[in-house]
Coordinates of C-alpha atoms in Angstrom, one line a residue:
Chain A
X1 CA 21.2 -32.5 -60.9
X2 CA 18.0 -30.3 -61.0
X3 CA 20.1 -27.6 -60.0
X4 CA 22.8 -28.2 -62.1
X5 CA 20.3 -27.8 -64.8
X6 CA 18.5 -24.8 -63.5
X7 CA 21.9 -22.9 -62.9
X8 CA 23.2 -23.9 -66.6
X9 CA 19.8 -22.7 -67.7
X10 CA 19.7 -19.5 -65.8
X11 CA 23.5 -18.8 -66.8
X12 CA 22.7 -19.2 -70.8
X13 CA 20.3 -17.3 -70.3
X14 CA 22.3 -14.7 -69.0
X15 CA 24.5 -14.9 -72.1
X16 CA 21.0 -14.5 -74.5
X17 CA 20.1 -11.6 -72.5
X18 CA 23.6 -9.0 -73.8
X19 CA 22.8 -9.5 -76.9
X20 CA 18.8 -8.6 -77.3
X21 CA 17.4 -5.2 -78.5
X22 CA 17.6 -2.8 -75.6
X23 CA 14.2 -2.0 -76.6
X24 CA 12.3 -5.6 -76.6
X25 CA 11.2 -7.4 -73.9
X26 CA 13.9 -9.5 -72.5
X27 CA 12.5 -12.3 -70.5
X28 CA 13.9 -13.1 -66.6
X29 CA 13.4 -16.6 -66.5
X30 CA 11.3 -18.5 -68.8
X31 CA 7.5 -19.2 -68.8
X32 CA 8.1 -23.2 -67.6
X33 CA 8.4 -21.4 -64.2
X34 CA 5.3 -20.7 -64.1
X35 CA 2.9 -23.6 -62.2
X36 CA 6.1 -25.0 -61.3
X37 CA 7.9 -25.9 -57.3
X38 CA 7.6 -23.7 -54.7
X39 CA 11.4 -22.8 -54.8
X40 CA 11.4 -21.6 -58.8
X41 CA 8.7 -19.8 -57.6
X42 CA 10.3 -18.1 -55.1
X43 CA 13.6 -18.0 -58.0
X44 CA 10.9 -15.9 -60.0
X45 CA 10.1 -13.8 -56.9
X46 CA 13.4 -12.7 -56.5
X47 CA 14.3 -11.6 -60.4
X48 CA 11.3 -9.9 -60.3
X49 CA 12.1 -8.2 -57.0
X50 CA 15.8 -7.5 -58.3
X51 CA 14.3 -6.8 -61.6
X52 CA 11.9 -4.0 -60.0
X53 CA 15.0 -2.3 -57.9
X54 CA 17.1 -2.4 -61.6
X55 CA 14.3 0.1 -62.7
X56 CA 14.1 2.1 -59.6
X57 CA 18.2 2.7 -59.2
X58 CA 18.1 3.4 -62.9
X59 CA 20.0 0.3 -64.0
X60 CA 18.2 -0.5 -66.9
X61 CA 18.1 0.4 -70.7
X62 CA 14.9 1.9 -71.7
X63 CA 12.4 -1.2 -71.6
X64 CA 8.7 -0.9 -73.4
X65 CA 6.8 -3.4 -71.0
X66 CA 7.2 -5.1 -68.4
X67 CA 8.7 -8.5 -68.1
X68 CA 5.7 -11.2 -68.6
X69 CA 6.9 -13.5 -66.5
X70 CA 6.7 -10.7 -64.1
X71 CA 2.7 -9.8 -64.4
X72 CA 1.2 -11.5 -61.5
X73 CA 4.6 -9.8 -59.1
X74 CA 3.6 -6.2 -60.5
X75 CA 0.1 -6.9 -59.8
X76 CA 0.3 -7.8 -56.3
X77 CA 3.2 -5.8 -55.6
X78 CA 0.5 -2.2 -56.9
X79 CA -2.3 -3.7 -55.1
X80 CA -1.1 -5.3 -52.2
X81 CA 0.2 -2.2 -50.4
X82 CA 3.7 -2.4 -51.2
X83 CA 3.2 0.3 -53.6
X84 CA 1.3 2.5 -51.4
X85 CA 3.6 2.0 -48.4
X86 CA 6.4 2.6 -51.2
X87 CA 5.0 6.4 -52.4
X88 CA 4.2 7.4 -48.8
X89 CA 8.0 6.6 -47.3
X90 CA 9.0 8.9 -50.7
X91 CA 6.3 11.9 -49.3
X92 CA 7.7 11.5 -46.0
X93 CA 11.5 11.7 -46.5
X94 CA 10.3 14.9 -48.9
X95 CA 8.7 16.6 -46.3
X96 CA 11.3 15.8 -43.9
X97 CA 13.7 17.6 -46.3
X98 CA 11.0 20.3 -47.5
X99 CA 10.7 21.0 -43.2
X100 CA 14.5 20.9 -42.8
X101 CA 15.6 23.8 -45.2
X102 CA 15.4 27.5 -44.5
X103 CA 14.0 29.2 -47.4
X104 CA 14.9 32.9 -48.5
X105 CA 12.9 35.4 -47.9
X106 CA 12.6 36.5 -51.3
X107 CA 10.3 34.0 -52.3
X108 CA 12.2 32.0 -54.8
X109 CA 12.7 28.7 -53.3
X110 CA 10.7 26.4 -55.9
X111 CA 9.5 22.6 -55.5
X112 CA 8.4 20.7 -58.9
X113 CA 6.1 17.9 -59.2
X114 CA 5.4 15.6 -61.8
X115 CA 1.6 14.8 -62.3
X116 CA 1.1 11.6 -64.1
X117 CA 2.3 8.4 -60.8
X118 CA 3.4 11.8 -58.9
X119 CA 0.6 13.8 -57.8
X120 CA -2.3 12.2 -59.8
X121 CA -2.6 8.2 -60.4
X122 CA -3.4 6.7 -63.6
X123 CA -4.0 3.6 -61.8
X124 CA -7.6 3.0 -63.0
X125 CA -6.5 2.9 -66.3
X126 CA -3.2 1.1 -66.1
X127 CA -5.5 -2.2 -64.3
X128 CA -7.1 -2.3 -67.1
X129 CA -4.0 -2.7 -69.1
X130 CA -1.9 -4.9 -67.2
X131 CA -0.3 -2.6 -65.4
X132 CA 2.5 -2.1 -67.8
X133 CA 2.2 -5.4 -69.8
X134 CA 0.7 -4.1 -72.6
X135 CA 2.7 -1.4 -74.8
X136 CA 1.8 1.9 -73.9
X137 CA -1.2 2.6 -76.7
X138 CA -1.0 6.7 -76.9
X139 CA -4.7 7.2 -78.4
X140 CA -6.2 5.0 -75.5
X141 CA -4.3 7.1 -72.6
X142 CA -5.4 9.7 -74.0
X143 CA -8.8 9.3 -73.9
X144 CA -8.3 8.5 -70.6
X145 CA -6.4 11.1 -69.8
X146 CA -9.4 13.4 -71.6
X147 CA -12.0 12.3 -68.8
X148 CA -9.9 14.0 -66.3
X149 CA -10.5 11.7 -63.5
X150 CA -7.6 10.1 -62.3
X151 CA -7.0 10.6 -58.5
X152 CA -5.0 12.2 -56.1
X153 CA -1.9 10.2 -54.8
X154 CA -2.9 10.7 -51.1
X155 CA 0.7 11.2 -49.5
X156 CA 1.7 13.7 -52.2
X157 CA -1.7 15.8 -52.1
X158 CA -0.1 16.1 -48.4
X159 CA 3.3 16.8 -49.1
X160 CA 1.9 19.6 -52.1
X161 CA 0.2 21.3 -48.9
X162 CA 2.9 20.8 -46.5
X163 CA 5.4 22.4 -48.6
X164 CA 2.9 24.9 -50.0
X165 CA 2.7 25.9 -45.9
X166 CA 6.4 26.2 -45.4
X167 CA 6.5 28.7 -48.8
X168 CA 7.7 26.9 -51.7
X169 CA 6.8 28.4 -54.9
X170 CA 4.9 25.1 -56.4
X171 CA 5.7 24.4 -60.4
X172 CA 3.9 21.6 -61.7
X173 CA 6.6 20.2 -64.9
X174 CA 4.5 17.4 -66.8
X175 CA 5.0 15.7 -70.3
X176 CA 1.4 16.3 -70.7
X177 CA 0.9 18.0 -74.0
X178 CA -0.1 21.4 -73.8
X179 CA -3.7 20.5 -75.5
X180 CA -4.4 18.5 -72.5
X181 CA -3.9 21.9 -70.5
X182 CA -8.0 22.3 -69.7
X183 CA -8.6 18.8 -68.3
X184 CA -5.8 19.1 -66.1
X185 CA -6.3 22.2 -64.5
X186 CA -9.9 21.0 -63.8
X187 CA -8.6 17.1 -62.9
X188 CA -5.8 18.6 -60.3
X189 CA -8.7 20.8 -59.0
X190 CA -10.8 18.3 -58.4
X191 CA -8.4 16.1 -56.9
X192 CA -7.8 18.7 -54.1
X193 CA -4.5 20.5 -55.7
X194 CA -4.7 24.4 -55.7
X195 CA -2.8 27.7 -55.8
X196 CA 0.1 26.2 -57.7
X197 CA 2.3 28.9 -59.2
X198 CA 2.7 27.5 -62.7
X199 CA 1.9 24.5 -64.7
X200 CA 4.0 23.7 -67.6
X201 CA 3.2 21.4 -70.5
X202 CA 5.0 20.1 -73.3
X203 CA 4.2 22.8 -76.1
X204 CA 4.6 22.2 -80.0
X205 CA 8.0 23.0 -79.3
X206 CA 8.7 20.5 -77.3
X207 CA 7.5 17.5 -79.3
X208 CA 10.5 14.9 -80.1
X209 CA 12.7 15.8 -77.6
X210 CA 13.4 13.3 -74.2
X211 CA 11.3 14.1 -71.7
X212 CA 15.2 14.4 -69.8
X213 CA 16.0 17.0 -72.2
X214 CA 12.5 18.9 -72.1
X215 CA 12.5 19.1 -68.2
X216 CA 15.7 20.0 -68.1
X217 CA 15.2 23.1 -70.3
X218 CA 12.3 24.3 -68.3
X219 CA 14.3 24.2 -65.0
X220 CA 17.2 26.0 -67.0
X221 CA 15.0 28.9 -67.7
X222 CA 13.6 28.8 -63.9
X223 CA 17.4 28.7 -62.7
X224 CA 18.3 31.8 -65.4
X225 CA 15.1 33.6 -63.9
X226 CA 16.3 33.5 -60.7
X227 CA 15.0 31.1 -58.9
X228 CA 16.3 28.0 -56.8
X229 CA 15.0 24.7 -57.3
X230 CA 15.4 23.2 -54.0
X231 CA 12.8 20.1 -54.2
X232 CA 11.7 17.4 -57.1
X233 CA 9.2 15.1 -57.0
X234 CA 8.7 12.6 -60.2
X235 CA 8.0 8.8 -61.1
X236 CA 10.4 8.9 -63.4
X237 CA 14.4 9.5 -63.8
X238 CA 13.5 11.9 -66.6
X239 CA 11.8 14.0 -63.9
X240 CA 15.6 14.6 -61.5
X241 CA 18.2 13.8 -63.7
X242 CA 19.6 16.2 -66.3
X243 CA 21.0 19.7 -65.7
X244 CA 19.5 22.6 -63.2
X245 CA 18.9 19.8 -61.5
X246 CA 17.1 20.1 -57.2
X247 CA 19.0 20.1 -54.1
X248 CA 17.3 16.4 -53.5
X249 CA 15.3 14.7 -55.8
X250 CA 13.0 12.2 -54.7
X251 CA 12.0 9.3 -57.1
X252 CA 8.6 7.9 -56.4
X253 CA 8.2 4.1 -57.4
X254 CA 6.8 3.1 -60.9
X255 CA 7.5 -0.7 -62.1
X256 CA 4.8 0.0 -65.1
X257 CA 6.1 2.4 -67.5
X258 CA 9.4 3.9 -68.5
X259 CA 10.4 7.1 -70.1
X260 CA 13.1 8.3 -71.4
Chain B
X1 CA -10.7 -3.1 -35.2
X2 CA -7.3 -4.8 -34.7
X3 CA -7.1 -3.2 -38.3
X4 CA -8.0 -0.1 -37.1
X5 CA -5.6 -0.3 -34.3
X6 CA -2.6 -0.8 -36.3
X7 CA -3.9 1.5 -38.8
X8 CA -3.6 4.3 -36.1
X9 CA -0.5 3.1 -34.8
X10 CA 1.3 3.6 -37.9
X11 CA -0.2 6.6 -39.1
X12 CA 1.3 7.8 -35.8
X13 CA 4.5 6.6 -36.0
X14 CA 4.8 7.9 -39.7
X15 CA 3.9 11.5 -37.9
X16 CA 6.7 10.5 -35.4
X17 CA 9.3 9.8 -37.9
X18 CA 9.1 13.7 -39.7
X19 CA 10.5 15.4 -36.7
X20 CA 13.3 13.1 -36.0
X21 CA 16.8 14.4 -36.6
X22 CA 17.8 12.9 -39.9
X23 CA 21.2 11.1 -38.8
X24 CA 20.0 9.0 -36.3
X25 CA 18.2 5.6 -36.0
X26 CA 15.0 6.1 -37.3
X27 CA 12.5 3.4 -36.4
X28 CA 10.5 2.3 -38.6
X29 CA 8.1 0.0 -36.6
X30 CA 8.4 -0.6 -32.8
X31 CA 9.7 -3.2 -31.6
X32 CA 6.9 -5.4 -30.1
X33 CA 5.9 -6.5 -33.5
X34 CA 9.1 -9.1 -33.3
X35 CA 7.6 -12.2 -32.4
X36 CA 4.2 -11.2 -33.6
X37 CA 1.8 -12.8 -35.7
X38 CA 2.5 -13.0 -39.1
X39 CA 0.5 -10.7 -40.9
X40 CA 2.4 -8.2 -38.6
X41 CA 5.6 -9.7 -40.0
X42 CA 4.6 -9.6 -43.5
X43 CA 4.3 -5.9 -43.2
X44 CA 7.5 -5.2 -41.3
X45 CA 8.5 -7.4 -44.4
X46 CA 7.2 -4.4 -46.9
X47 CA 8.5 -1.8 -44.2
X48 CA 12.1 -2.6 -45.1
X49 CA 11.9 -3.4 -48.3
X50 CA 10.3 -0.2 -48.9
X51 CA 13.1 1.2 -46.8
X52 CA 15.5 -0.8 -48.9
X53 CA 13.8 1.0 -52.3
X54 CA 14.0 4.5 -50.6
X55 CA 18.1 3.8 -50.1
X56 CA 18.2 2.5 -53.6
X57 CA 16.4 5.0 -55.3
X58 CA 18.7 7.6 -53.1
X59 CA 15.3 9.0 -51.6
X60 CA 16.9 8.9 -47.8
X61 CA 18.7 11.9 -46.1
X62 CA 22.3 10.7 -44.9
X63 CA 21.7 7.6 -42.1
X64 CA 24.4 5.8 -39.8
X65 CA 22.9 2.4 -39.5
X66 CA 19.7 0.2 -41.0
X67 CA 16.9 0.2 -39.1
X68 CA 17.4 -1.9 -35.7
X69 CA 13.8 -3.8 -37.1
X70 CA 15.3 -4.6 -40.4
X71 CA 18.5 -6.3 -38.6
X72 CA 16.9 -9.7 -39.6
X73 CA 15.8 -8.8 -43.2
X74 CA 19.2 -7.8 -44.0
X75 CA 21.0 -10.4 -43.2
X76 CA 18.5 -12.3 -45.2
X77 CA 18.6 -9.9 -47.9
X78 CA 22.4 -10.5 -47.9
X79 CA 23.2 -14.2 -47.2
X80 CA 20.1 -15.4 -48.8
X81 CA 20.6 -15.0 -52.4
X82 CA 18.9 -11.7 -53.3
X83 CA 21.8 -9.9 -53.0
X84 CA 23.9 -11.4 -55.5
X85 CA 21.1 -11.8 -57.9
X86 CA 20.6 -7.9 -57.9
X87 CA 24.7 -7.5 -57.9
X88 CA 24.6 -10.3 -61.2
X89 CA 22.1 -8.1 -63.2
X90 CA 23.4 -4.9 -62.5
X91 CA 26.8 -6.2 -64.0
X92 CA 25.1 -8.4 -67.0
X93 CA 22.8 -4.5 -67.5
X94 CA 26.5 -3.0 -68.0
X95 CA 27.9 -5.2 -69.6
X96 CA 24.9 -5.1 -72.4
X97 CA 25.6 -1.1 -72.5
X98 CA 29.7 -1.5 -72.9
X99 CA 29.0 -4.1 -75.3
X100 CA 27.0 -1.5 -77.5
X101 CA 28.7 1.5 -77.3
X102 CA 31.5 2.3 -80.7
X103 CA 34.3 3.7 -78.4
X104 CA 36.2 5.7 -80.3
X105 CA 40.2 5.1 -82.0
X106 CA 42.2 7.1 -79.8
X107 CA 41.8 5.1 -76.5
X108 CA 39.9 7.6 -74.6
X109 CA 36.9 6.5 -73.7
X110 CA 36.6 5.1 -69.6
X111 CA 35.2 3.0 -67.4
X112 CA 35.1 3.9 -63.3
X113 CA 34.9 1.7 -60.8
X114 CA 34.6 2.0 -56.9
X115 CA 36.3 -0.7 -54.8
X116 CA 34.9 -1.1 -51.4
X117 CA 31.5 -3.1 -52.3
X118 CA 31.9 -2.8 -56.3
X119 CA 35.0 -4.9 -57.0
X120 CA 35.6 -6.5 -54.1
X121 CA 33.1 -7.2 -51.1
X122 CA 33.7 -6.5 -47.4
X123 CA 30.9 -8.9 -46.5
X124 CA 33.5 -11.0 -44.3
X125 CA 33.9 -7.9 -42.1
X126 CA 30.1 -6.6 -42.3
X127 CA 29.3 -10.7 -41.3
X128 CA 31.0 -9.9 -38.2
X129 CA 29.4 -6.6 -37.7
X130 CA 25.5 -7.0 -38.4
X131 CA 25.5 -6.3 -42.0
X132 CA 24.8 -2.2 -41.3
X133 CA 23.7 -2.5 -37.6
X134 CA 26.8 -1.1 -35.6
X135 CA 28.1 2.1 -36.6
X136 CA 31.0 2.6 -38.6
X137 CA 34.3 1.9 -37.1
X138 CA 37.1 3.2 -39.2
X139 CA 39.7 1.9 -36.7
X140 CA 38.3 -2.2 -36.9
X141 CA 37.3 -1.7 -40.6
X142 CA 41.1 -0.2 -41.2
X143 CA 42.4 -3.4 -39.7
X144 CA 40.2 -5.5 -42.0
X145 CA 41.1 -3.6 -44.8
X146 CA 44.9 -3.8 -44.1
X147 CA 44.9 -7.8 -44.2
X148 CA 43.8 -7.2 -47.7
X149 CA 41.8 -10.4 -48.2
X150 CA 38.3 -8.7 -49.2
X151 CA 37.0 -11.2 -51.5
X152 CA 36.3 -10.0 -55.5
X153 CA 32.3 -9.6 -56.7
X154 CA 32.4 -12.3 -59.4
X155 CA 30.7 -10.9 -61.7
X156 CA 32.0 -7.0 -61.4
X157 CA 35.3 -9.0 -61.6
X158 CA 33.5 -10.4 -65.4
X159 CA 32.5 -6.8 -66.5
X160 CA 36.0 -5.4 -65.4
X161 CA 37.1 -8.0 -67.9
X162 CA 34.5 -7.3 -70.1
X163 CA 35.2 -3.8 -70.5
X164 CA 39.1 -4.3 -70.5
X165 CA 38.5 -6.4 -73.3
X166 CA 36.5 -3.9 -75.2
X167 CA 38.7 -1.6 -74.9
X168 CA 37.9 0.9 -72.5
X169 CA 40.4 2.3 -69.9
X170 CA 39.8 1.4 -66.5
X171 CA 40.2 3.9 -63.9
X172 CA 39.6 2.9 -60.1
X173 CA 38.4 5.4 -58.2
X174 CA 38.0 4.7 -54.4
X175 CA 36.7 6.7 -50.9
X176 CA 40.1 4.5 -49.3
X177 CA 43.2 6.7 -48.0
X178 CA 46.3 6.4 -49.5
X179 CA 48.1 4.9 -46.9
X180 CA 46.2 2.4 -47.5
X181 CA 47.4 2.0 -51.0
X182 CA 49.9 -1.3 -51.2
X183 CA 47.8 -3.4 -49.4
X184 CA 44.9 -2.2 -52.0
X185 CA 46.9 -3.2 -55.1
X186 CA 47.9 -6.2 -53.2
X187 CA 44.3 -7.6 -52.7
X188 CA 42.6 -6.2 -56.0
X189 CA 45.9 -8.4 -57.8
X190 CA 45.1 -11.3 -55.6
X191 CA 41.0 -10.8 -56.1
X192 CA 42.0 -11.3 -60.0
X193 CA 41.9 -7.9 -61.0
X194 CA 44.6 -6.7 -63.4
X195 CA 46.1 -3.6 -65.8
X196 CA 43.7 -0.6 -64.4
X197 CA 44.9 2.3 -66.0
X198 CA 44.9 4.7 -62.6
X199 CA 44.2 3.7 -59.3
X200 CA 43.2 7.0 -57.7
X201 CA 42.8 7.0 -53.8
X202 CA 42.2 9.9 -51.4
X203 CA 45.0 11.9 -50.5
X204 CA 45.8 14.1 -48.1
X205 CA 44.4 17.0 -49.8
X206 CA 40.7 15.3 -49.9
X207 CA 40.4 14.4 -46.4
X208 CA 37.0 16.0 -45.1
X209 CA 36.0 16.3 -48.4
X210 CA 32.4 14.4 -49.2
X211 CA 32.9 11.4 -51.9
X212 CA 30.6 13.0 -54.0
X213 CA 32.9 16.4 -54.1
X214 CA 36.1 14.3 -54.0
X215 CA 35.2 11.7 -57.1
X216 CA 33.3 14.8 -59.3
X217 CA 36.6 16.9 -58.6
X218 CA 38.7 13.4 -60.0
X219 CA 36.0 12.8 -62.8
X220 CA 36.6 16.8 -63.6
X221 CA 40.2 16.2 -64.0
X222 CA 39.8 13.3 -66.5
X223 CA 37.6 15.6 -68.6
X224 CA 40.0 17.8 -68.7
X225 CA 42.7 15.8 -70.1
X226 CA 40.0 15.0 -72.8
X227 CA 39.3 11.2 -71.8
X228 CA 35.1 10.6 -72.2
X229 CA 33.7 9.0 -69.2
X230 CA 31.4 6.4 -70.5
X231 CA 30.3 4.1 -67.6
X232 CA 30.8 4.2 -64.1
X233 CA 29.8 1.3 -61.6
X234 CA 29.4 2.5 -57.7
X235 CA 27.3 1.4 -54.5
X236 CA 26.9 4.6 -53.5
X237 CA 25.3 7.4 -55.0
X238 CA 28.5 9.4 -54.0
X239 CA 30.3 7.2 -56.6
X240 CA 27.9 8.4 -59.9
X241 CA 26.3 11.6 -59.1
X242 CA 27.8 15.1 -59.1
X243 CA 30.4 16.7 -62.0
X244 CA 31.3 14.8 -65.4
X245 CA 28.8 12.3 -64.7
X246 CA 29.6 9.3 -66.9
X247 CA 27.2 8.7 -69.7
X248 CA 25.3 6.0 -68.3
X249 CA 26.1 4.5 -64.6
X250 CA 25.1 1.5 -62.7
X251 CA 24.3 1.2 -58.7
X252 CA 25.1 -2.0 -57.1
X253 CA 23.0 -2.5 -54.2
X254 CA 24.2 -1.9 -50.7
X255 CA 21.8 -1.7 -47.8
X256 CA 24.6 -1.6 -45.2
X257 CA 25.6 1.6 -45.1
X258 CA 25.8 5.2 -46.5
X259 CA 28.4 7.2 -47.7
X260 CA 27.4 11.2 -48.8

């Protein structure tokens, strides 16, 4: 009878879940799950795990935070090693890739990068905000981001150097506003990334449109200069998809934030 | 220092994996740590699930069959649950996007589905065949397909219905021959699917063809006679990526295999 109930439970919940603002939180399962049986537990485990591969197949509406009843999973999955074991398998089947192709000799073979959960990690900041429970606050990241000391993601700092090696032209595409253009350069530095070949921010013309749309444009105009975009590395969909899109994209994981 | 030692180990192995040719079995973690203790299992635990993100998030070059180390999580994955919970929400996440979309008044407007693993599952034949762990067989899985009994997904079977109801044309667009094209109609019909607009299947002219070339080519053609492809469900990336992409499209899971 328990389950009876459970499954009636889960399957109107279902139902309450088509019809809420893409844009609101919509709860998994509901709160009475937490300090409950060792098998709703596990119930939870599971949505949150199936809930986590929605966002990283790209299955899901734009969402502002991350399901609450998924905090302590998000947690545990960043700082438990899943996340790291995650982002290194990504640099790995990149380099594998990056190794594999034979590049012209005219120089023009380009890899891109993301920076923010690509090359550097905001992770200092984001466990002090729940790591993506709290609606991303713009003034506060940015004073974060204005110390310039988040740090290198170890596997890509590897995989910036490895395909640096083979002769990629490295261009750095971030939705970084332009006046954040100072503190990057000297936060990338520091973090051990060098000799890239251009770093593109989001200028005053750029404001308002979808990151999708904005990275998109810039790789048009490296397409219509010639070049070939042969490699992509980004925490986000926004990073791969859209046109002039890479011969392979990889998506590095990121259950914390989403943009559009 | 036991640490330490695995430490190395894998740091090793992850060196081993870059220079292996891409199409075959790629290890992920030898074999002794079956029957080990359990902090060794937990992280062959995180190994494939982190192998399972990388074929979800389409970060994996072209592989034959899962990792022989994973055999176990797979079948777990599969027959324990997870599977079908991932399968549910990426339907209900569809269904929430058909549901809020104005489709226009002159009928045009179209939804895609795959078969094999969208609308109806093979999972009697993979049971048989370690979910992923033998290599294709095109001759056995022929003869499973020609009895025509593949169960239907329940709740793609729901959106199909969904979407149908809406309003939206419903154009199936499979990687199966069409010699093989009674028996489909027979078992879709008998799976409880109904009124598809087009069943398109390959013919002879897109044998050798990849899926991705062979559906962008049949997405092109529906472009072209001015129908707007709004959603497109597929376990493959083959199914959603490539030419007149569909507006927003939805990956089932499928760690059994891979189709480019």
């Amino acid at each position: 009878m328990r389950f009876l109930g459970i499954s009636i439970f889960l399957i109107l919940f279902t139902f309450a879940f088509a019809n809420e603002d893409f844009n609101t939180h919509r709860p998994l399962i509901v709160e009475f799950f937490e300090n409950s049986e060792p098998h709703l537990k596990r119930t939870l485990h599971l949505e949150c795990t199936s809930w986590r591969f929605a966002v990283e197949a790209n299955n899901l509406s734009p969402w502002k935070i991350i399901p609450q009843e998924c905090a302590d999973y998000v947690r545990q999955y960043i700082t438990g090693g899943a996340y790291k074991m995650e982002i290194d398998r990504v640099s790995t089947e990149a380099g594998a890739f990056a190794e594999s192709m034979k590049l012209g000799e005219d120089g023009k073979d380009v890899w891109i990068f993301d920076v923010d959960e690509t090359l550097l990690s905001n992770l200092p900041y984001y466990s002090q905000h729940g790591y993506g429970l709290e609606v991303f606050d713009s003034v506060e990241f940015d004073k974060w981001v204005e110390k310039g000391e988040a740090p290198a993601i170890g596997s890509s700092l590897k995989l910036y150097q490895d395909v640096m090696r083979l002769g990629f032209k490295v261009f750095l595409l971030t939705g970084r506003s332009e006046r954040h253009r100072i503190v990057t350069v000297e936060n990338l530095m520091n973090a051990g990334f060098q000799d890239w070949d251009k770093l593109i921010l989001r200028g005053s013309e750029d404001h308002g449109k979808s990151a999708t749309i904005y990275k998109s444009e810039k790789r048009n105009e490296m397409v219509e200069e010639g070049l070939r975009i042969v490699g992509n590395s980004g925490d986000q969909w926004s990073d791969l998809l859209g046109s002039s899109a890479s011969i392979r994209s990889f998506k590095l994981p990121n259950p914390m934030y989403y943009i559009p």
